[in-house]
Each structure stands twice: as C-alpha cells, then as structure tokens.
Short mmCIF file of C-alpha atoms in Angstrom, two decimals:
data_model
loop_
_atom_site.label_atom_id
_atom_site.label_comp_id
_atom_site.label_asym_id
_atom_site.label_seq_id
_atom_site.Cartn_x
_atom_site.Cartn_y
_atom_site.Cartn_z
CA LEU A 3 -6.26 -20.53 4.27
CA LYS A 4 -5.05 -21.15 0.77
CA ALA A 5 -6.20 -19.64 -2.51
CA TYR A 6 -5.61 -20.74 -6.13
CA SER A 7 -6.47 -18.76 -9.13
CA ASP A 8 -6.32 -19.24 -13.10
CA ALA A 9 -7.27 -17.26 -16.00
CA ASP A 10 -7.53 -17.72 -19.68
CA TRP A 11 -6.70 -15.06 -22.15
CA ALA A 12 -9.47 -14.08 -24.69
CA GLY A 13 -11.11 -17.49 -24.12
CA CYS A 14 -14.42 -16.60 -25.62
CA PRO A 15 -14.21 -16.51 -29.41
CA SER A 16 -17.00 -14.15 -30.03
CA THR A 17 -16.31 -11.51 -27.33
CA ARG A 18 -12.57 -12.05 -26.78
CA ARG A 19 -13.19 -11.73 -23.05
CA SER A 20 -11.12 -13.75 -20.61
CA THR A 21 -12.38 -16.08 -17.81
CA SER A 22 -11.05 -16.00 -14.30
CA ARG A 23 -11.33 -18.91 -11.70
CA TYR A 24 -10.31 -19.22 -8.11
CA CYS A 25 -10.95 -21.65 -5.22
CA VAL A 26 -10.30 -21.06 -1.51
CA PHE A 27 -9.35 -23.76 0.94
CA LEU A 28 -9.49 -23.80 4.65
CA SER A 29 -7.19 -26.86 5.55
CA ASP A 30 -8.40 -29.45 3.10
CA ASN A 31 -11.88 -28.05 2.74
CA LEU A 32 -13.12 -26.04 -0.20
CA ILE A 33 -15.09 -23.04 1.21
CA SER A 34 -15.29 -20.79 -1.70
CA TRP A 35 -14.93 -20.92 -5.47
CA SER A 36 -15.91 -18.83 -8.58
CA SER A 37 -15.57 -19.07 -12.35
CA LYS A 38 -16.59 -15.91 -14.26
CA ARG A 39 -16.02 -14.18 -17.52
CA GLN A 40 -14.15 -10.88 -17.07
CA HIS A 41 -16.05 -7.63 -17.72
CA THR A 42 -13.26 -6.14 -19.66
CA ILE A 43 -11.15 -7.22 -22.57
CA SER A 44 -7.59 -7.91 -21.49
CA ARG A 45 -4.67 -6.80 -23.60
CA SER A 46 -2.35 -9.67 -22.49
CA SER A 47 -2.32 -12.99 -20.68
CA ALA A 48 -0.59 -11.26 -17.74
CA GLU A 49 -3.49 -8.75 -17.41
CA ALA A 50 -6.00 -11.47 -17.47
CA GLY A 51 -4.18 -13.31 -14.85
CA TYR A 52 -3.62 -10.19 -12.75
CA ARG A 53 -7.50 -9.57 -12.77
CA GLY A 54 -7.98 -13.25 -11.70
CA VAL A 55 -5.53 -12.89 -8.80
CA ALA A 56 -7.22 -9.69 -7.63
CA ASN A 57 -10.62 -11.53 -7.45
CA ALA A 58 -8.97 -14.26 -5.46
CA VAL A 59 -7.23 -11.88 -3.07
CA ALA A 60 -10.52 -9.97 -2.45
CA GLU A 61 -12.42 -13.15 -1.63
CA THR A 62 -9.48 -14.48 0.59
CA ALA A 63 -9.35 -11.01 2.54
CA TRP A 64 -13.13 -11.18 3.05
CA ILE A 65 -12.99 -14.85 4.47
CA GLN A 66 -10.00 -13.83 6.59
CA ASN A 67 -12.03 -10.96 8.14
CA LEU A 68 -15.13 -13.23 8.47
CA LEU A 69 -12.91 -15.78 10.47
CA LEU A 70 -11.54 -13.01 12.67
CA GLU A 71 -15.12 -11.77 13.44
CA LEU A 72 -16.08 -15.43 14.45
CA HIS A 73 -12.99 -15.48 16.78
CA SER A 74 -11.45 -18.29 14.68
CA SER A 75 -7.65 -18.11 14.53
CA LEU A 76 -5.48 -18.35 11.47
CA HIS A 77 -1.93 -19.30 11.72
CA THR A 78 -0.93 -18.07 8.31
CA ALA A 79 -2.52 -16.88 5.02
CA THR A 80 -0.93 -17.95 1.74
#
C-alpha cells in the first residue's frame, strides 16, 4: 500500500486557498485518489503540504483497516 501526496500553496488567485492531491496504490493499481481545495488558507507552503499529507494518511489508514476487515494481508505500509 503506497500513498503519494502533493499540495500547492495559495494556488487559487481569488481566494488564496491551496489545493491538496493524493493517490493511493495497492501494488500497481490505483485504488483511491482525491484533488480538493483546502478549506482554510495556509500561511506557508509547509502548512499546505502538511494538510495534504494528513488527508493522504487518513485515507491510507481507512483503506488499511478495510483490508484488515476483509482479511487481506498487507506486508508493509509506506
């Protein structure tokens, strides 16, 4: 299970809100993705990135728990 995330800082010129994106792969298969404008205005690119990583971690944890409920084994999570 692998997750990748990305975020821009103040990418929307009118609202100055950032956009977070992530994708989650199981082996070579894309199983989840998202691209959303953040609800709050970030004060730095690090803050925007942190919010994006938090979204990716939440989704990855949910998928990992789902796979455990389905009795599907994961060797490692990255």
